[in-house]
mmCIF file with all atom_site columns, C-alpha atoms in Angstrom:
data_model
loop_
_atom_site.group_PDB
_atom_site.id
_atom_site.type_symbol
_atom_site.label_atom_id
_atom_site.label_alt_id
_atom_site.label_comp_id
_atom_site.label_asym_id
_atom_site.label_entity_id
_atom_site.label_seq_id
_atom_site.pdbx_PDB_ins_code
_atom_site.Cartn_x
_atom_site.Cartn_y
_atom_site.Cartn_z
_atom_site.occupancy
_atom_site.B_iso_or_equiv
_atom_site.pdbx_formal_charge
_atom_site.auth_seq_id
_atom_site.auth_comp_id
_atom_site.auth_asym_id
_atom_site.auth_atom_id
_atom_site.pdbx_PDB_model_num
ATOM 1   C CA . UNK Q 1 1   ? 106.385 121.656 145.962 1.00 72.00 ? 1   UNK Q CA 1
ATOM 2   C CA . UNK Q 1 2   ? 103.495 121.376 144.073 1.00 79.00 ? 2   UNK Q CA 1
ATOM 3   C CA . UNK Q 1 3   ? 100.226 124.060 144.566 1.00 88.00 ? 3   UNK Q CA 1
ATOM 4   C CA . UNK Q 1 4   ? 98.008  120.649 144.385 1.00 93.00 ? 4   UNK Q CA 1
ATOM 5   C CA . UNK Q 1 5   ? 99.126  117.461 145.867 1.00 94.00 ? 5   UNK Q CA 1
ATOM 6   C CA . UNK Q 1 6   ? 97.313  114.469 145.152 1.00 94.00 ? 6   UNK Q CA 1
ATOM 7   C CA . UNK Q 1 7   ? 98.054  110.837 145.871 1.00 91.00 ? 7   UNK Q CA 1
ATOM 8   C CA . UNK Q 1 8   ? 98.350  108.816 142.716 1.00 88.00 ? 8   UNK Q CA 1
ATOM 9   C CA . UNK Q 1 9   ? 97.014  105.355 144.120 1.00 90.00 ? 9   UNK Q CA 1
ATOM 10  C CA . UNK Q 1 10  ? 96.315  103.012 143.116 1.00 94.00 ? 10  UNK Q CA 1
ATOM 11  C CA . UNK Q 1 11  ? 93.352  102.815 145.444 1.00 96.00 ? 11  UNK Q CA 1
ATOM 12  C CA . UNK Q 1 12  ? 91.792  99.770  145.718 1.00 97.00 ? 12  UNK Q CA 1
ATOM 13  C CA . UNK Q 1 13  ? 88.707  98.434  147.551 1.00 97.00 ? 13  UNK Q CA 1
ATOM 14  C CA . UNK Q 1 14  ? 85.951  96.161  147.836 1.00 97.00 ? 14  UNK Q CA 1
ATOM 15  C CA . UNK Q 1 15  ? 82.023  96.513  146.335 1.00 98.00 ? 15  UNK Q CA 1
ATOM 16  C CA . UNK Q 1 16  ? 80.417  98.052  148.924 1.00 97.00 ? 16  UNK Q CA 1
ATOM 17  C CA . UNK Q 1 17  ? 83.127  100.385 150.673 1.00 97.00 ? 17  UNK Q CA 1
ATOM 18  C CA . UNK Q 1 18  ? 83.251  103.817 151.606 1.00 98.00 ? 18  UNK Q CA 1
ATOM 19  C CA . UNK Q 1 19  ? 86.211  105.491 149.365 1.00 98.00 ? 19  UNK Q CA 1
ATOM 20  C CA . UNK Q 1 20  ? 88.407  108.581 150.672 1.00 97.00 ? 20  UNK Q CA 1
ATOM 21  C CA . UNK Q 1 21  ? 90.235  110.907 148.040 1.00 97.00 ? 21  UNK Q CA 1
ATOM 22  C CA . UNK Q 1 22  ? 91.801  113.682 149.107 1.00 97.00 ? 22  UNK Q CA 1
ATOM 23  C CA . UNK Q 1 23  ? 93.946  116.319 147.731 1.00 97.00 ? 23  UNK Q CA 1
ATOM 24  C CA . UNK Q 1 24  ? 95.997  119.684 149.543 1.00 96.00 ? 24  UNK Q CA 1
ATOM 25  C CA . UNK Q 1 25  ? 97.119  122.447 148.206 1.00 95.00 ? 25  UNK Q CA 1
ATOM 26  C CA . UNK Q 1 26  ? 99.256  125.096 149.080 1.00 93.00 ? 26  UNK Q CA 1
ATOM 27  C CA . UNK Q 1 27  ? 97.810  128.343 147.764 1.00 90.00 ? 27  UNK Q CA 1
ATOM 28  C CA . UNK Q 1 28  ? 95.118  129.789 149.741 1.00 89.00 ? 28  UNK Q CA 1
ATOM 29  C CA . UNK Q 1 29  ? 93.928  131.955 147.007 1.00 89.00 ? 29  UNK Q CA 1
ATOM 30  C CA . UNK Q 1 30  ? 92.025  128.747 145.519 1.00 91.00 ? 30  UNK Q CA 1
ATOM 31  C CA . UNK Q 1 31  ? 88.483  130.013 145.180 1.00 88.00 ? 31  UNK Q CA 1
ATOM 32  C CA . UNK Q 1 32  ? 86.886  126.846 143.207 1.00 92.00 ? 32  UNK Q CA 1
ATOM 33  C CA . UNK Q 1 33  ? 87.132  123.184 144.026 1.00 95.00 ? 33  UNK Q CA 1
ATOM 34  C CA . UNK Q 1 34  ? 86.066  120.447 141.613 1.00 95.00 ? 34  UNK Q CA 1
ATOM 35  C CA . UNK Q 1 35  ? 86.185  116.619 141.363 1.00 97.00 ? 35  UNK Q CA 1
ATOM 36  C CA . UNK Q 1 36  ? 86.190  114.946 137.783 1.00 96.00 ? 36  UNK Q CA 1
ATOM 37  C CA . UNK Q 1 37  ? 86.131  111.231 137.036 1.00 97.00 ? 37  UNK Q CA 1
ATOM 38  C CA . UNK Q 1 38  ? 87.553  110.184 134.131 1.00 96.00 ? 38  UNK Q CA 1
ATOM 39  C CA . UNK Q 1 39  ? 87.201  106.296 133.031 1.00 95.00 ? 39  UNK Q CA 1
ATOM 40  C CA . UNK Q 1 40  ? 89.838  104.569 131.108 1.00 91.00 ? 40  UNK Q CA 1
ATOM 41  C CA . UNK Q 1 41  ? 90.379  106.937 127.040 1.00 88.00 ? 41  UNK Q CA 1
ATOM 42  C CA . UNK Q 1 42  ? 87.283  109.119 128.166 1.00 93.00 ? 42  UNK Q CA 1
ATOM 43  C CA . UNK Q 1 43  ? 87.446  112.577 129.142 1.00 94.00 ? 43  UNK Q CA 1
ATOM 44  C CA . UNK Q 1 44  ? 86.930  114.219 132.727 1.00 95.00 ? 44  UNK Q CA 1
ATOM 45  C CA . UNK Q 1 45  ? 83.398  114.467 134.000 1.00 95.00 ? 45  UNK Q CA 1
ATOM 46  C CA . UNK Q 1 46  ? 82.637  116.992 136.328 1.00 94.00 ? 46  UNK Q CA 1
ATOM 47  C CA . UNK Q 1 47  ? 81.249  115.360 139.538 1.00 95.00 ? 47  UNK Q CA 1
ATOM 48  C CA . UNK Q 1 48  ? 81.033  118.023 142.151 1.00 93.00 ? 48  UNK Q CA 1
ATOM 49  C CA . UNK Q 1 49  ? 82.153  122.090 142.532 1.00 91.00 ? 49  UNK Q CA 1
ATOM 50  C CA . UNK Q 1 50  ? 82.310  124.000 145.532 1.00 91.00 ? 50  UNK Q CA 1
ATOM 51  C CA . UNK Q 1 51  ? 83.426  126.531 146.551 1.00 88.00 ? 51  UNK Q CA 1
ATOM 52  C CA . UNK Q 1 52  ? 82.723  126.773 150.552 1.00 88.00 ? 52  UNK Q CA 1
ATOM 53  C CA . UNK Q 1 53  ? 84.213  125.184 153.329 1.00 91.00 ? 53  UNK Q CA 1
ATOM 54  C CA . UNK Q 1 54  ? 82.185  122.402 154.124 1.00 93.00 ? 54  UNK Q CA 1
ATOM 55  C CA . UNK Q 1 55  ? 80.288  119.223 153.248 1.00 94.00 ? 55  UNK Q CA 1
ATOM 56  C CA . UNK Q 1 56  ? 78.466  119.379 149.785 1.00 95.00 ? 56  UNK Q CA 1
ATOM 57  C CA . UNK Q 1 57  ? 76.255  116.066 149.204 1.00 96.00 ? 57  UNK Q CA 1
ATOM 58  C CA . UNK Q 1 58  ? 74.672  114.326 145.936 1.00 95.00 ? 58  UNK Q CA 1
ATOM 59  C CA . UNK Q 1 59  ? 73.858  111.237 145.603 1.00 96.00 ? 59  UNK Q CA 1
ATOM 60  C CA . UNK Q 1 60  ? 76.480  108.373 147.347 1.00 97.00 ? 60  UNK Q CA 1
ATOM 61  C CA . UNK Q 1 61  ? 79.013  111.287 146.808 1.00 97.00 ? 61  UNK Q CA 1
ATOM 62  C CA . UNK Q 1 62  ? 80.062  114.092 149.360 1.00 97.00 ? 62  UNK Q CA 1
ATOM 63  C CA . UNK Q 1 63  ? 82.944  116.474 148.322 1.00 97.00 ? 63  UNK Q CA 1
ATOM 64  C CA . UNK Q 1 64  ? 84.121  118.283 151.872 1.00 96.00 ? 64  UNK Q CA 1
ATOM 65  C CA . UNK Q 1 65  ? 86.413  121.484 151.929 1.00 96.00 ? 65  UNK Q CA 1
ATOM 66  C CA . UNK Q 1 66  ? 88.250  122.780 154.740 1.00 95.00 ? 66  UNK Q CA 1
ATOM 67  C CA . UNK Q 1 67  ? 90.269  126.309 153.830 1.00 93.00 ? 67  UNK Q CA 1
ATOM 68  C CA . UNK Q 1 68  ? 91.712  126.676 156.873 1.00 93.00 ? 68  UNK Q CA 1
ATOM 69  C CA . UNK Q 1 69  ? 93.408  122.847 156.432 1.00 94.00 ? 69  UNK Q CA 1
ATOM 70  C CA . UNK Q 1 70  ? 93.908  123.505 152.693 1.00 94.00 ? 70  UNK Q CA 1
ATOM 71  C CA . UNK Q 1 71  ? 92.250  119.979 151.894 1.00 95.00 ? 71  UNK Q CA 1
ATOM 72  C CA . UNK Q 1 72  ? 89.548  118.655 150.217 1.00 97.00 ? 72  UNK Q CA 1
ATOM 73  C CA . UNK Q 1 73  ? 88.275  115.540 149.739 1.00 97.00 ? 73  UNK Q CA 1
ATOM 74  C CA . UNK Q 1 74  ? 85.331  113.400 148.102 1.00 98.00 ? 74  UNK Q CA 1
ATOM 75  C CA . UNK Q 1 75  ? 83.518  110.657 149.909 1.00 98.00 ? 75  UNK Q CA 1
ATOM 76  C CA . UNK Q 1 76  ? 82.130  107.324 147.577 1.00 98.00 ? 76  UNK Q CA 1
ATOM 77  C CA . UNK Q 1 77  ? 79.413  105.550 150.145 1.00 98.00 ? 77  UNK Q CA 1
ATOM 78  C CA . UNK Q 1 78  ? 78.588  102.091 148.439 1.00 98.00 ? 78  UNK Q CA 1
ATOM 79  C CA . UNK Q 1 79  ? 80.899  102.227 146.201 1.00 98.00 ? 79  UNK Q CA 1
ATOM 80  C CA . UNK Q 1 80  ? 80.341  99.758  142.728 1.00 98.00 ? 80  UNK Q CA 1
ATOM 81  C CA . UNK Q 1 81  ? 82.671  98.817  140.018 1.00 97.00 ? 81  UNK Q CA 1
ATOM 82  C CA . UNK Q 1 82  ? 81.224  100.714 137.777 1.00 97.00 ? 82  UNK Q CA 1
ATOM 83  C CA . UNK Q 1 83  ? 83.189  103.917 140.554 1.00 98.00 ? 83  UNK Q CA 1
ATOM 84  C CA . UNK Q 1 84  ? 86.721  102.596 138.686 1.00 98.00 ? 84  UNK Q CA 1
ATOM 85  C CA . UNK Q 1 85  ? 88.288  105.510 137.076 1.00 97.00 ? 85  UNK Q CA 1
ATOM 86  C CA . UNK Q 1 86  ? 90.581  108.067 137.729 1.00 96.00 ? 86  UNK Q CA 1
ATOM 87  C CA . UNK Q 1 87  ? 89.304  110.987 140.100 1.00 97.00 ? 87  UNK Q CA 1
ATOM 88  C CA . UNK Q 1 88  ? 91.017  114.005 139.576 1.00 96.00 ? 88  UNK Q CA 1
ATOM 89  C CA . UNK Q 1 89  ? 90.719  117.285 141.836 1.00 96.00 ? 89  UNK Q CA 1
ATOM 90  C CA . UNK Q 1 90  ? 90.707  120.144 141.117 1.00 94.00 ? 90  UNK Q CA 1
ATOM 91  C CA . UNK Q 1 91  ? 90.955  124.221 142.402 1.00 93.00 ? 91  UNK Q CA 1
ATOM 92  C CA . UNK Q 1 92  ? 90.413  127.472 140.500 1.00 90.00 ? 92  UNK Q CA 1
ATOM 93  C CA . UNK Q 1 93  ? 92.045  130.684 140.769 1.00 85.00 ? 93  UNK Q CA 1
ATOM 94  C CA . UNK Q 1 94  ? 91.085  134.053 140.039 1.00 78.00 ? 94  UNK Q CA 1
ATOM 95  C CA . UNK Q 1 95  ? 93.211  136.245 139.676 1.00 75.00 ? 95  UNK Q CA 1
ATOM 96  C CA . UNK Q 1 96  ? 92.149  138.513 136.814 1.00 70.00 ? 96  UNK Q CA 1
ATOM 97  C CA . UNK Q 1 97  ? 91.204  135.089 135.111 1.00 72.00 ? 97  UNK Q CA 1
ATOM 98  C CA . UNK Q 1 98  ? 90.647  132.435 135.831 1.00 76.00 ? 98  UNK Q CA 1
ATOM 99  C CA . UNK Q 1 99  ? 93.379  129.614 136.210 1.00 83.00 ? 99  UNK Q CA 1
ATOM 100 C CA . UNK Q 1 100 ? 92.509  125.586 136.732 1.00 89.00 ? 100 UNK Q CA 1
ATOM 101 C CA . UNK Q 1 101 ? 95.246  123.737 138.562 1.00 90.00 ? 101 UNK Q CA 1
ATOM 102 C CA . UNK Q 1 102 ? 94.506  119.898 138.364 1.00 92.00 ? 102 UNK Q CA 1
ATOM 103 C CA . UNK Q 1 103 ? 95.968  117.211 140.725 1.00 93.00 ? 103 UNK Q CA 1
ATOM 104 C CA . UNK Q 1 104 ? 97.371  114.153 139.335 1.00 92.00 ? 104 UNK Q CA 1
ATOM 105 C CA . UNK Q 1 105 ? 94.539  111.894 139.539 1.00 94.00 ? 105 UNK Q CA 1
ATOM 106 C CA . UNK Q 1 106 ? 93.782  108.951 141.693 1.00 96.00 ? 106 UNK Q CA 1
ATOM 107 C CA . UNK Q 1 107 ? 93.300  105.602 140.352 1.00 96.00 ? 107 UNK Q CA 1
ATOM 108 C CA . UNK Q 1 108 ? 90.473  103.615 141.922 1.00 97.00 ? 108 UNK Q CA 1
ATOM 109 C CA . UNK Q 1 109 ? 89.598  100.384 141.486 1.00 97.00 ? 109 UNK Q CA 1
ATOM 110 C CA . UNK Q 1 110 ? 86.264  98.922  143.246 1.00 98.00 ? 110 UNK Q CA 1
ATOM 111 C CA . UNK Q 1 111 ? 86.460  94.769  143.282 1.00 97.00 ? 111 UNK Q CA 1
ATOM 112 C CA . UNK Q 1 112 ? 83.711  93.071  142.909 1.00 95.00 ? 112 UNK Q CA 1
ATOM 113 C CA . UNK M 2 1   ? 76.115  119.758 132.745 1.00 68.00 ? 1   UNK M CA 1
ATOM 114 C CA . UNK M 2 2   ? 77.172  121.862 129.825 1.00 85.00 ? 2   UNK M CA 1
ATOM 115 C CA . UNK M 2 3   ? 78.438  119.568 126.982 1.00 92.00 ? 3   UNK M CA 1
ATOM 116 C CA . UNK M 2 4   ? 81.386  119.241 124.663 1.00 95.00 ? 4   UNK M CA 1
ATOM 117 C CA . UNK M 2 5   ? 82.067  117.359 121.646 1.00 96.00 ? 5   UNK M CA 1
ATOM 118 C CA . UNK M 2 6   ? 85.270  116.154 120.023 1.00 97.00 ? 6   UNK M CA 1
ATOM 119 C CA . UNK M 2 7   ? 85.509  115.794 116.530 1.00 96.00 ? 7   UNK M CA 1
ATOM 120 C CA . UNK M 2 8   ? 87.046  112.858 115.364 1.00 96.00 ? 8   UNK M CA 1
ATOM 121 C CA . UNK M 2 9   ? 87.100  111.083 118.411 1.00 96.00 ? 9   UNK M CA 1
ATOM 122 C CA . UNK M 2 10  ? 90.103  108.601 117.049 1.00 95.00 ? 10  UNK M CA 1
ATOM 123 C CA . UNK M 2 11  ? 92.422  109.293 114.198 1.00 96.00 ? 11  UNK M CA 1
ATOM 124 C CA . UNK M 2 12  ? 95.293  107.418 112.665 1.00 96.00 ? 12  UNK M CA 1
ATOM 125 C CA . UNK M 2 13  ? 97.563  108.929 110.315 1.00 95.00 ? 13  UNK M CA 1
ATOM 126 C CA . UNK M 2 14  ? 100.994 109.043 108.595 1.00 96.00 ? 14  UNK M CA 1
ATOM 127 C CA . UNK M 2 15  ? 104.397 110.716 109.887 1.00 96.00 ? 15  UNK M CA 1
ATOM 128 C CA . UNK M 2 16  ? 104.110 114.328 108.201 1.00 96.00 ? 16  UNK M CA 1
ATOM 129 C CA . UNK M 2 17  ? 101.016 114.433 107.463 1.00 96.00 ? 17  UNK M CA 1
ATOM 130 C CA . UNK M 2 18  ? 98.634  117.478 109.223 1.00 97.00 ? 18  UNK M CA 1
ATOM 131 C CA . UNK M 2 19  ? 95.470  116.314 111.855 1.00 97.00 ? 19  UNK M CA 1
ATOM 132 C CA . UNK M 2 20  ? 92.622  119.128 112.586 1.00 97.00 ? 20  UNK M CA 1
ATOM 133 C CA . UNK M 2 21  ? 90.713  118.459 115.566 1.00 97.00 ? 21  UNK M CA 1
ATOM 134 C CA . UNK M 2 22  ? 87.661  119.939 116.584 1.00 97.00 ? 22  UNK M CA 1
ATOM 135 C CA . UNK M 2 23  ? 85.848  121.411 119.577 1.00 96.00 ? 23  UNK M CA 1
ATOM 136 C CA . UNK M 2 24  ? 82.421  122.204 120.244 1.00 96.00 ? 24  UNK M CA 1
ATOM 137 C CA . UNK M 2 25  ? 80.578  123.425 123.207 1.00 93.00 ? 25  UNK M CA 1
ATOM 138 C CA . UNK M 2 26  ? 76.900  122.596 122.311 1.00 93.00 ? 26  UNK M CA 1
ATOM 139 C CA . UNK M 2 27  ? 74.918  124.373 124.379 1.00 88.00 ? 27  UNK M CA 1
ATOM 140 C CA . UNK M 2 28  ? 76.635  127.058 126.209 1.00 89.00 ? 28  UNK M CA 1
ATOM 141 C CA . UNK M 2 29  ? 78.892  129.794 124.705 1.00 90.00 ? 29  UNK M CA 1
ATOM 142 C CA . UNK M 2 30  ? 82.621  129.064 125.197 1.00 90.00 ? 30  UNK M CA 1
ATOM 143 C CA . UNK M 2 31  ? 84.877  132.110 125.975 1.00 89.00 ? 31  UNK M CA 1
ATOM 144 C CA . UNK M 2 32  ? 87.382  130.234 126.871 1.00 92.00 ? 32  UNK M CA 1
ATOM 145 C CA . UNK M 2 33  ? 88.714  126.755 125.684 1.00 94.00 ? 33  UNK M CA 1
ATOM 146 C CA . UNK M 2 34  ? 91.846  124.687 126.885 1.00 95.00 ? 34  UNK M CA 1
ATOM 147 C CA . UNK M 2 35  ? 93.498  121.831 124.958 1.00 97.00 ? 35  UNK M CA 1
ATOM 148 C CA . UNK M 2 36  ? 95.443  119.270 126.772 1.00 96.00 ? 36  UNK M CA 1
ATOM 149 C CA . UNK M 2 37  ? 97.385  116.143 125.795 1.00 96.00 ? 37  UNK M CA 1
ATOM 150 C CA . UNK M 2 38  ? 97.230  112.985 128.372 1.00 93.00 ? 38  UNK M CA 1
ATOM 151 C CA . UNK M 2 39  ? 100.079 110.116 127.998 1.00 89.00 ? 39  UNK M CA 1
ATOM 152 C CA . UNK M 2 40  ? 98.771  107.059 129.279 1.00 85.00 ? 40  UNK M CA 1
ATOM 153 C CA . UNK M 2 41  ? 98.452  106.828 133.023 1.00 81.00 ? 41  UNK M CA 1
ATOM 154 C CA . UNK M 2 42  ? 99.382  109.950 133.452 1.00 85.00 ? 42  UNK M CA 1
ATOM 155 C CA . UNK M 2 43  ? 97.494  113.141 133.609 1.00 85.00 ? 43  UNK M CA 1
ATOM 156 C CA . UNK M 2 44  ? 96.300  115.980 131.916 1.00 90.00 ? 44  UNK M CA 1
ATOM 157 C CA . UNK M 2 45  ? 98.943  118.757 130.188 1.00 92.00 ? 45  UNK M CA 1
ATOM 158 C CA . UNK M 2 46  ? 97.662  121.464 129.701 1.00 93.00 ? 46  UNK M CA 1
ATOM 159 C CA . UNK M 2 47  ? 99.093  122.778 126.192 1.00 95.00 ? 47  UNK M CA 1
ATOM 160 C CA . UNK M 2 48  ? 97.360  125.814 125.730 1.00 95.00 ? 48  UNK M CA 1
ATOM 161 C CA . UNK M 2 49  ? 94.447  128.165 126.752 1.00 93.00 ? 49  UNK M CA 1
ATOM 162 C CA . UNK M 2 50  ? 92.725  130.252 123.493 1.00 92.00 ? 50  UNK M CA 1
ATOM 163 C CA . UNK M 2 51  ? 90.299  133.195 124.335 1.00 88.00 ? 51  UNK M CA 1
ATOM 164 C CA . UNK M 2 52  ? 87.732  133.716 121.329 1.00 84.00 ? 52  UNK M CA 1
ATOM 165 C CA . UNK M 2 53  ? 88.886  136.009 118.814 1.00 82.00 ? 53  UNK M CA 1
ATOM 166 C CA . UNK M 2 54  ? 92.123  135.671 120.523 1.00 84.00 ? 54  UNK M CA 1
ATOM 167 C CA . UNK M 2 55  ? 95.502  134.126 119.723 1.00 88.00 ? 55  UNK M CA 1
ATOM 168 C CA . UNK M 2 56  ? 96.441  131.410 122.008 1.00 92.00 ? 56  UNK M CA 1
ATOM 169 C CA . UNK M 2 57  ? 98.366  131.343 125.092 1.00 93.00 ? 57  UNK M CA 1
ATOM 170 C CA . UNK M 2 58  ? 100.849 128.826 124.750 1.00 95.00 ? 58  UNK M CA 1
ATOM 171 C CA . UNK M 2 59  ? 102.078 126.542 127.963 1.00 94.00 ? 59  UNK M CA 1
ATOM 172 C CA . UNK M 2 60  ? 106.099 126.379 128.142 1.00 94.00 ? 60  UNK M CA 1
ATOM 173 C CA . UNK M 2 61  ? 107.874 124.115 125.940 1.00 94.00 ? 61  UNK M CA 1
ATOM 174 C CA . UNK M 2 62  ? 105.025 123.503 123.724 1.00 95.00 ? 62  UNK M CA 1
ATOM 175 C CA . UNK M 2 63  ? 105.359 124.693 120.522 1.00 94.00 ? 63  UNK M CA 1
ATOM 176 C CA . UNK M 2 64  ? 103.280 126.821 118.591 1.00 93.00 ? 64  UNK M CA 1
ATOM 177 C CA . UNK M 2 65  ? 103.793 126.323 115.239 1.00 95.00 ? 65  UNK M CA 1
ATOM 178 C CA . UNK M 2 66  ? 103.740 122.548 115.446 1.00 96.00 ? 66  UNK M CA 1
ATOM 179 C CA . UNK M 2 67  ? 100.181 122.526 117.809 1.00 97.00 ? 67  UNK M CA 1
ATOM 180 C CA . UNK M 2 68  ? 98.041  125.688 115.642 1.00 96.00 ? 68  UNK M CA 1
ATOM 181 C CA . UNK M 2 69  ? 94.856  126.857 117.555 1.00 95.00 ? 69  UNK M CA 1
ATOM 182 C CA . UNK M 2 70  ? 92.430  128.659 116.499 1.00 92.00 ? 70  UNK M CA 1
ATOM 183 C CA . UNK M 2 71  ? 89.601  129.758 118.506 1.00 90.00 ? 71  UNK M CA 1
ATOM 184 C CA . UNK M 2 72  ? 87.257  132.206 115.475 1.00 83.00 ? 72  UNK M CA 1
ATOM 185 C CA . UNK M 2 73  ? 84.168  131.585 116.878 1.00 90.00 ? 73  UNK M CA 1
ATOM 186 C CA . UNK M 2 74  ? 82.197  131.043 120.590 1.00 91.00 ? 74  UNK M CA 1
ATOM 187 C CA . UNK M 2 75  ? 81.444  127.198 119.937 1.00 93.00 ? 75  UNK M CA 1
ATOM 188 C CA . UNK M 2 76  ? 84.526  126.146 117.924 1.00 94.00 ? 76  UNK M CA 1
ATOM 189 C CA . UNK M 2 77  ? 88.213  125.879 118.751 1.00 94.00 ? 77  UNK M CA 1
ATOM 190 C CA . UNK M 2 78  ? 90.310  123.383 116.638 1.00 96.00 ? 78  UNK M CA 1
ATOM 191 C CA . UNK M 2 79  ? 93.663  122.165 116.796 1.00 97.00 ? 79  UNK M CA 1
ATOM 192 C CA . UNK M 2 80  ? 95.861  121.147 114.005 1.00 97.00 ? 80  UNK M CA 1
ATOM 193 C CA . UNK M 2 81  ? 98.924  118.580 114.604 1.00 97.00 ? 81  UNK M CA 1
ATOM 194 C CA . UNK M 2 82  ? 100.928 119.876 111.766 1.00 97.00 ? 82  UNK M CA 1
ATOM 195 C CA . UNK M 2 83  ? 103.431 117.190 110.155 1.00 96.00 ? 83  UNK M CA 1
ATOM 196 C CA . UNK M 2 84  ? 102.587 114.482 113.049 1.00 96.00 ? 84  UNK M CA 1
ATOM 197 C CA . UNK M 2 85  ? 105.369 112.470 114.089 1.00 96.00 ? 85  UNK M CA 1
ATOM 198 C CA . UNK M 2 86  ? 104.951 109.331 116.338 1.00 96.00 ? 86  UNK M CA 1
ATOM 199 C CA . UNK M 2 87  ? 105.919 111.204 119.341 1.00 95.00 ? 87  UNK M CA 1
ATOM 200 C CA . UNK M 2 88  ? 102.702 113.143 118.921 1.00 96.00 ? 88  UNK M CA 1
ATOM 201 C CA . UNK M 2 89  ? 100.991 110.012 119.275 1.00 96.00 ? 89  UNK M CA 1
ATOM 202 C CA . UNK M 2 90  ? 98.585  110.969 122.336 1.00 95.00 ? 90  UNK M CA 1
ATOM 203 C CA . UNK M 2 91  ? 95.623  111.347 123.839 1.00 96.00 ? 91  UNK M CA 1
ATOM 204 C CA . UNK M 2 92  ? 94.140  114.865 123.630 1.00 97.00 ? 92  UNK M CA 1
ATOM 205 C CA . UNK M 2 93  ? 91.298  116.814 125.251 1.00 97.00 ? 93  UNK M CA 1
ATOM 206 C CA . UNK M 2 94  ? 90.159  119.898 124.927 1.00 97.00 ? 94  UNK M CA 1
ATOM 207 C CA . UNK M 2 95  ? 87.914  122.046 127.745 1.00 96.00 ? 95  UNK M CA 1
ATOM 208 C CA . UNK M 2 96  ? 85.439  124.904 127.311 1.00 94.00 ? 96  UNK M CA 1
ATOM 209 C CA . UNK M 2 97  ? 84.408  127.978 129.616 1.00 91.00 ? 97  UNK M CA 1
ATOM 210 C CA . UNK M 2 98  ? 81.786  130.027 129.311 1.00 87.00 ? 98  UNK M CA 1
ATOM 211 C CA . UNK M 2 99  ? 81.428  133.575 130.396 1.00 79.00 ? 99  UNK M CA 1
ATOM 212 C CA . UNK M 2 100 ? 79.365  132.776 133.540 1.00 72.00 ? 100 UNK M CA 1
ATOM 213 C CA . UNK M 2 101 ? 81.429  129.700 134.531 1.00 75.00 ? 101 UNK M CA 1
ATOM 214 C CA . UNK M 2 102 ? 83.846  129.532 137.310 1.00 76.00 ? 102 UNK M CA 1
ATOM 215 C CA . UNK M 2 103 ? 84.349  125.557 136.125 1.00 84.00 ? 103 UNK M CA 1
ATOM 216 C CA . UNK M 2 104 ? 85.529  123.958 132.867 1.00 90.00 ? 104 UNK M CA 1
ATOM 217 C CA . UNK M 2 105 ? 83.460  121.028 131.302 1.00 93.00 ? 105 UNK M CA 1
ATOM 218 C CA . UNK M 2 106 ? 85.829  118.242 128.930 1.00 95.00 ? 106 UNK M CA 1
ATOM 219 C CA . UNK M 2 107 ? 85.181  117.022 126.103 1.00 96.00 ? 107 UNK M CA 1
ATOM 220 C CA . UNK M 2 108 ? 85.295  112.993 124.948 1.00 96.00 ? 108 UNK M CA 1
ATOM 221 C CA . UNK M 2 109 ? 89.098  113.234 123.782 1.00 97.00 ? 109 UNK M CA 1
ATOM 222 C CA . UNK M 2 110 ? 90.811  112.399 120.444 1.00 97.00 ? 110 UNK M CA 1
ATOM 223 C CA . UNK M 2 111 ? 93.551  109.722 120.105 1.00 96.00 ? 111 UNK M CA 1
ATOM 224 C CA . UNK M 2 112 ? 95.574  109.997 117.884 1.00 97.00 ? 112 UNK M CA 1
ATOM 225 C CA . UNK M 2 113 ? 98.200  107.023 116.267 1.00 96.00 ? 113 UNK M CA 1
ATOM 226 C CA . UNK M 2 114 ? 101.160 108.709 114.508 1.00 96.00 ? 114 UNK M CA 1
ATOM 227 C CA . UNK M 2 115 ? 102.337 105.882 112.498 1.00 95.00 ? 115 UNK M CA 1
#
């Protein structure tokens, strides 16, 4: 079993839809949770970063963490074609040194 | 957010030559830098982790003599692909983390094509 599971998609939605991207994890020692966006042929860009259970909002993006269920989500409201990218979840273990584990990434297509 | 740059953004070279890729943290001191490799439509594959002034720690299956990593300063790390071959063609991405940071920031990537 992978430490972090993420459905690779692709996920195709119409413009304006609410997008829900999810990751599950198995190690309860993960302390920090991130979402990165990666456009084709570019490096990943940090979107959201949180360390506690609950919701964190930034514009059209909401990151949700449920530590009891070992489940994190990224919601995108009013999705735009420019949101079409691969979204990677990532989690950090702090066990005497930070170790980041990435999900496989979900490819999102937002159709105009 | 913190900015990480990479140079060159793309490179084409002949088989057998060596290629050096630079990774710089522009507005913070990167105590740890990471080098990843990414094939088309696949996720990031961690190659090695380097701490400033120390030897890099390579992931299993990554040849340290093939992929030389130097992290001589808090703002610069280099990856040298020695005697590159066509199978080394890939997208190489560096990432950096500062002392006070939990998360890491990525460079824009370098596309390497070995002919």
